[in-house]
Amino acid sequence: MSVPIVRTVFDLRRIVAEWRAAGEKIAVVPTMGALHDGHLSLVRAALTGADRVIVTLFVNPKQFNSAADLAAYPRTEVEDAAKLAPLGADLLFCPDGDEMYPAGFATTISITGVTEGLCGAQRPGHFDGVATVVAKLFLQTQADLAYFGEKDFQQLHVVKRLAADLNIPIDVIGCPTIREENGLAMSSRNMRLSDTERKTAIVLAATLMESATRIAVGAPVEVTLSEARDRILSAGFQSVEYLELRAEDDLAPLSDLERNGRLLVAAQLGETRLIDNVQVPFQGG
Ligand code: AMP
């Protein structure tokens, strides 16, 4: 069993047209490859929601801030295709850079509000790159449903805003973060961690979860976050780019837990930048 690989928008559209003519519901799962169980959970969810599932694999240069980060990003197309085949994904769309951004390409989609702060502040242009490529993937695949991970919580908000604002007829569905047994959120970037860094990385998720529990039962936000920051740094992280409590529904900054929140973090460990987030449930009335 193998998954058909398509590399051009022309071929993709031909296949999608047949599916649509047959009245089939189509889902898309956009990825940058180096697939792990987090990605595969999105594919499984998509398979339950649609008749056809397109997985896209494109390491999008427009969403990287540094050439070194882009060059170091893992590329494992053969292994990725092998992981998808047994799940029953219908198609793997792997365009190259020229197919996505041919000579003369000049459009950028820029979203305000939900892109401000957090990763948006730390990675200028990142969400423009995400929004532009995701808009293209939505239009190329003409999917009815799109599955994204809560692991990239701000990105999920950005993509929902994009679809709503541009009237793209697609339902954006968020899926829970898949973690290793030790709590570390799965990420293609984890491949780059040394054995020692992996042990240190566990502290990020553990601290996040513990802080979320404390805030949920009424601990003061600022003090809790300051202690969490110290703990992450003393574990061996070089820096904590941000550690913030935001509202779950619109990402507004929260100084008190007055509705459901999300605690979001980005921290640098050696050469690797890790992000994570957890829910902080509002229990008051
Ligand atoms: P990426 O390949 O990192 O661009 O991610 C592709 C999709 O997989 C995005 O929607 C991510 O949010 C999602 N994803 C990445 N890691 C995880 C995870 N650990 N659990 C659930 N979804 C994830």
Coordinates of C-alpha atoms and ligand atoms in Angstrom, one line a residue:
M1 CA 0.0 0.0 0.0
S2 CA 1.3 3.5 -0.8
V3 CA 0.0 7.0 -0.9
P4 CA -0.1 8.7 -4.3
I5 CA 2.3 11.7 -4.4
V6 CA 1.2 14.7 -6.5
R7 CA 3.6 17.6 -7.1
T8 CA 1.7 20.1 -9.3
V9 CA -1.4 22.2 -8.7
F10 CA -2.6 21.0 -12.1
D11 CA -2.6 17.3 -11.2
L12 CA -4.0 18.1 -7.7
R13 CA -7.0 20.0 -9.3
R14 CA -7.7 17.2 -11.7
I15 CA -8.0 14.6 -8.9
V16 CA -9.9 16.9 -6.7
A17 CA -12.4 17.7 -9.5
E18 CA -13.2 14.0 -9.8
W19 CA -13.8 13.7 -6.1
R20 CA -16.0 16.7 -6.0
A21 CA -18.0 15.5 -9.1
A22 CA -18.6 12.3 -7.1
G23 CA -19.9 14.4 -4.2
E24 CA -17.1 13.4 -1.8
K25 CA -16.2 15.5 1.2
I26 CA -12.5 16.5 1.2
A27 CA -10.2 17.3 4.1
V28 CA -6.8 18.8 4.1
V29 CA -4.0 18.4 6.7
P30 CA -1.2 21.0 6.0
T31 CA 2.2 20.0 7.3
M32 CA 5.9 20.7 6.8
G33 CA 6.7 17.0 7.0
A34 CA 9.0 15.1 9.4
L35 CA 5.8 13.5 10.4
H36 CA 5.2 12.3 14.0
D37 CA 2.2 11.0 16.0
G38 CA 1.0 14.6 16.4
H39 CA 0.6 15.0 12.6
L40 CA -0.8 11.4 12.3
S41 CA -3.5 12.3 14.9
L42 CA -4.7 15.1 12.6
V43 CA -4.8 12.7 9.6
R44 CA -6.8 10.2 11.7
A45 CA -9.3 12.9 12.7
A46 CA -9.6 14.0 9.1
L47 CA -10.3 10.5 8.0
T48 CA -13.2 10.3 10.3
G49 CA -14.6 13.7 9.1
A50 CA -14.2 13.3 5.3
D51 CA -14.3 10.9 2.4
R52 CA -11.0 12.0 1.1
V53 CA -7.9 13.2 2.9
I54 CA -5.1 15.3 1.4
V55 CA -1.9 15.7 3.4
T56 CA 0.3 18.5 2.2
L57 CA 4.0 18.6 2.7
F58 CA 5.8 21.8 2.0
V59 CA 8.6 23.4 4.0
N60 CA 7.4 27.0 3.5
P61 CA 10.4 29.3 3.2
K62 CA 8.1 32.4 3.7
Q63 CA 7.4 31.4 7.4
F64 CA 11.0 31.0 8.4
N65 CA 12.9 34.0 9.9
S66 CA 16.3 32.6 9.5
A67 CA 18.0 30.9 6.5
A68 CA 19.9 28.6 8.9
D69 CA 16.6 27.4 10.5
L70 CA 15.1 26.7 7.1
A71 CA 18.2 24.8 6.0
A72 CA 18.3 22.7 9.2
Y73 CA 14.6 21.8 9.0
P74 CA 14.2 18.0 8.6
R75 CA 13.2 16.7 5.2
T76 CA 12.0 13.1 5.2
E77 CA 9.5 12.7 2.4
V78 CA 10.0 9.0 1.8
E79 CA 9.5 8.1 5.5
D80 CA 6.6 10.5 5.7
A81 CA 4.8 8.8 2.7
A82 CA 5.5 5.4 4.4
K83 CA 3.8 6.6 7.6
L84 CA 0.7 7.9 5.8
A85 CA 0.1 4.8 3.7
P86 CA -1.2 2.5 6.4
L87 CA -3.6 5.2 7.7
G88 CA -5.4 5.4 4.4
A89 CA -4.7 9.0 3.4
D90 CA -5.7 9.5 -0.2
L91 CA -3.0 11.9 -1.5
L92 CA 0.2 13.5 -0.5
F93 CA 0.7 16.9 -2.1
C94 CA 4.4 17.8 -2.2
P95 CA 4.9 21.0 -4.3
D96 CA 8.4 22.4 -4.7
G97 CA 9.2 26.0 -4.1
D98 CA 8.7 27.1 -7.7
E99 CA 5.3 25.4 -7.9
M100 CA 4.2 27.4 -4.8
Y101 CA 5.9 30.6 -5.5
P102 CA 6.6 30.9 -9.3
A103 CA 8.6 33.8 -10.7
G104 CA 6.7 37.0 -10.2
F105 CA 4.8 35.8 -7.1
A106 CA 3.9 39.0 -5.3
T107 CA 1.1 38.4 -2.9
T108 CA 1.3 38.5 0.9
I109 CA -1.6 37.9 3.2
S110 CA -1.2 39.9 6.5
I111 CA -3.5 39.4 9.5
T112 CA -3.7 41.8 12.4
G113 CA -5.0 41.2 15.9
V114 CA -4.4 37.6 16.6
T115 CA -0.9 37.8 15.1
E116 CA 0.2 40.4 17.6
G117 CA 2.5 39.3 20.5
L118 CA 3.6 35.8 21.3
C119 CA 5.2 34.2 18.2
G120 CA 4.1 37.2 16.1
A121 CA 6.3 39.5 18.1
Q122 CA 9.3 37.1 18.2
R123 CA 9.2 36.1 14.5
P124 CA 8.5 39.1 12.3
G125 CA 6.7 38.0 9.0
H126 CA 6.2 34.5 10.3
F127 CA 2.4 34.6 10.3
D128 CA 2.3 36.5 6.9
G129 CA 4.1 33.4 5.6
V130 CA 1.7 31.0 7.3
A131 CA -1.4 32.9 6.2
T132 CA -0.2 33.2 2.6
V133 CA 0.7 29.5 2.2
V134 CA -2.4 28.3 4.0
A135 CA -4.6 30.4 1.8
K136 CA -2.9 28.9 -1.3
L137 CA -3.3 25.4 0.1
F138 CA -7.0 26.0 0.9
L139 CA -7.7 27.3 -2.7
Q140 CA -5.5 24.6 -4.3
T141 CA -7.1 21.7 -2.5
Q142 CA -10.7 23.2 -2.4
A143 CA -11.1 21.2 0.8
D144 CA -14.3 21.3 2.9
L145 CA -12.4 20.7 6.2
A146 CA -8.9 21.6 7.4
Y147 CA -7.3 20.0 10.5
F148 CA -4.7 21.9 12.5
G149 CA -3.0 21.2 15.9
E150 CA -3.6 23.1 19.1
K151 CA 0.2 22.7 19.6
D152 CA 0.5 25.8 17.4
F153 CA -2.3 27.6 19.2
Q154 CA -1.8 31.1 17.8
Q155 CA -1.4 29.7 14.3
L156 CA -4.8 28.0 14.8
H157 CA -6.4 31.3 15.6
V158 CA -4.6 32.9 12.6
V159 CA -5.9 30.2 10.2
K160 CA -9.5 30.5 11.5
R161 CA -9.3 34.3 11.1
L162 CA -8.0 33.9 7.5
A163 CA -10.8 31.5 6.5
A164 CA -13.5 33.7 8.1
D165 CA -12.1 37.0 6.7
L166 CA -11.6 35.8 3.1
N167 CA -14.9 33.8 3.1
I168 CA -13.0 30.6 2.2
P169 CA -15.6 27.9 2.4
I170 CA -13.7 25.6 4.7
D171 CA -14.2 24.5 8.4
V172 CA -11.0 24.8 10.4
I173 CA -10.9 22.2 13.1
G174 CA -8.4 22.3 16.0
C175 CA -7.1 19.0 17.4
P176 CA -5.4 18.4 20.8
T177 CA -1.7 18.4 21.3
I178 CA -0.1 14.9 21.2
R179 CA 2.7 14.5 23.8
E180 CA 5.4 12.0 24.5
E181 CA 4.9 9.9 27.6
N182 CA 7.1 12.3 29.6
G183 CA 4.8 15.2 28.6
L184 CA 7.0 16.8 25.9
A185 CA 4.8 18.1 23.1
M186 CA 5.7 16.2 19.9
S187 CA 7.4 18.4 17.3
S188 CA 9.5 17.9 14.2
R189 CA 12.1 20.2 15.9
N190 CA 12.5 17.7 18.8
M191 CA 14.6 15.6 16.3
R192 CA 17.4 18.2 16.8
L193 CA 17.6 17.8 20.6
S194 CA 20.5 16.0 22.1
D195 CA 19.8 13.4 24.8
T196 CA 20.6 15.9 27.5
E197 CA 18.4 18.5 26.0
R198 CA 15.6 16.1 25.8
K199 CA 15.7 15.6 29.5
T200 CA 15.8 19.4 30.0
A201 CA 12.9 19.9 27.5
I202 CA 10.6 17.9 29.7
V203 CA 10.7 20.7 32.3
L204 CA 9.0 23.0 29.9
A205 CA 5.8 21.0 29.7
A206 CA 5.9 20.0 33.3
T207 CA 6.2 23.6 34.4
L208 CA 3.5 24.7 32.1
M209 CA 1.0 22.1 33.4
E210 CA 1.8 22.8 37.0
S211 CA 1.5 26.6 36.5
A212 CA -1.8 26.1 34.7
T213 CA -3.2 24.0 37.6
R214 CA -2.1 26.6 40.1
I215 CA -3.7 29.5 38.2
A216 CA -6.9 27.5 37.7
V217 CA -7.3 27.1 41.5
G218 CA -6.7 30.8 42.1
A219 CA -2.9 31.4 42.4
P220 CA -1.9 34.9 41.4
V221 CA -1.0 35.0 37.7
E222 CA 2.1 37.2 37.8
V223 CA 3.9 35.5 40.6
T224 CA 3.1 32.0 39.2
L225 CA 4.5 33.0 35.8
S226 CA 7.6 34.6 37.3
E227 CA 8.3 31.4 39.3
A228 CA 7.7 29.2 36.2
R229 CA 10.1 31.4 34.2
D230 CA 12.8 30.9 36.8
R231 CA 12.3 27.2 36.9
I232 CA 12.6 26.9 33.1
L233 CA 15.8 28.9 33.1
S234 CA 17.4 27.1 35.9
A235 CA 16.6 23.8 34.2
G236 CA 19.0 24.8 31.4
F237 CA 16.9 26.8 28.8
Q238 CA 18.9 29.8 27.4
S239 CA 15.9 32.1 27.4
V240 CA 12.1 32.2 27.8
E241 CA 10.9 34.3 24.8
Y242 CA 7.4 34.5 26.3
L243 CA 5.3 32.9 28.9
E244 CA 1.8 34.4 29.0
L245 CA -1.8 33.8 30.0
R246 CA -4.2 34.6 27.1
A247 CA -7.9 34.1 26.7
E248 CA -8.6 30.9 24.9
D249 CA -11.3 32.3 22.6
D250 CA -9.6 35.4 21.2
L251 CA -6.0 35.4 22.6
A252 CA -6.6 38.6 24.6
P253 CA -4.0 39.1 27.4
L254 CA -5.4 38.1 30.8
S255 CA -4.0 39.4 34.1
D256 CA -6.6 37.4 36.0
L257 CA -8.4 34.2 35.0
E258 CA -11.8 35.6 34.2
R259 CA -12.7 33.1 31.5
N260 CA -11.0 30.0 30.0
G261 CA -7.4 30.7 29.4
R262 CA -4.3 29.3 27.7
L263 CA -0.9 29.4 29.0
L264 CA 1.5 29.8 26.1
V265 CA 5.3 29.5 26.1
A266 CA 8.3 29.7 23.8
A267 CA 11.8 29.0 25.0
Q268 CA 15.2 28.4 23.5
L269 CA 17.1 25.2 24.3
G270 CA 20.5 25.1 22.6
E271 CA 19.8 25.5 18.9
T272 CA 16.2 24.6 19.2
R273 CA 13.2 26.9 19.9
L274 CA 10.4 25.0 21.6
I275 CA 6.8 26.2 21.9
D276 CA 3.9 24.7 23.9
N277 CA 0.6 25.7 25.5
V278 CA -2.0 24.2 27.8
Q279 CA -5.6 25.1 28.8
V280 CA -6.3 26.9 32.0
P281 CA -9.9 26.2 32.8
F282 CA -12.0 28.9 34.4
Q283 CA -13.7 27.4 37.3
G284 CA -15.3 30.4 38.9
G285 CA -18.9 31.6 38.2
Ligands
AMP1 P1 4.1 21.5 11.2 O1 4.5 20.3 10.3 O2 5.0 21.7 12.4 O3 3.9 22.7 10.4 O4 2.7 21.1 11.7 C1 1.7 20.7 10.9 C2 0.4 20.6 11.7 O5 0.6 19.6 12.7 C3 0.0 21.9 12.4 O6 -1.4 22.0 12.4 C4 0.5 21.6 13.8 O7 -0.2 22.4 14.8 C5 0.2 20.1 14.0 N1 1.0 19.6 15.0 C6 2.4 19.7 15.2 N2 2.8 19.0 16.3 C7 1.6 18.5 16.9 C8 1.3 17.8 18.1 N3 2.3 17.5 19.0 N4 0.1 17.5 18.4 C9 -0.9 17.8 17.5 N5 -0.7 18.5 16.4 C10 0.5 18.9 16.1

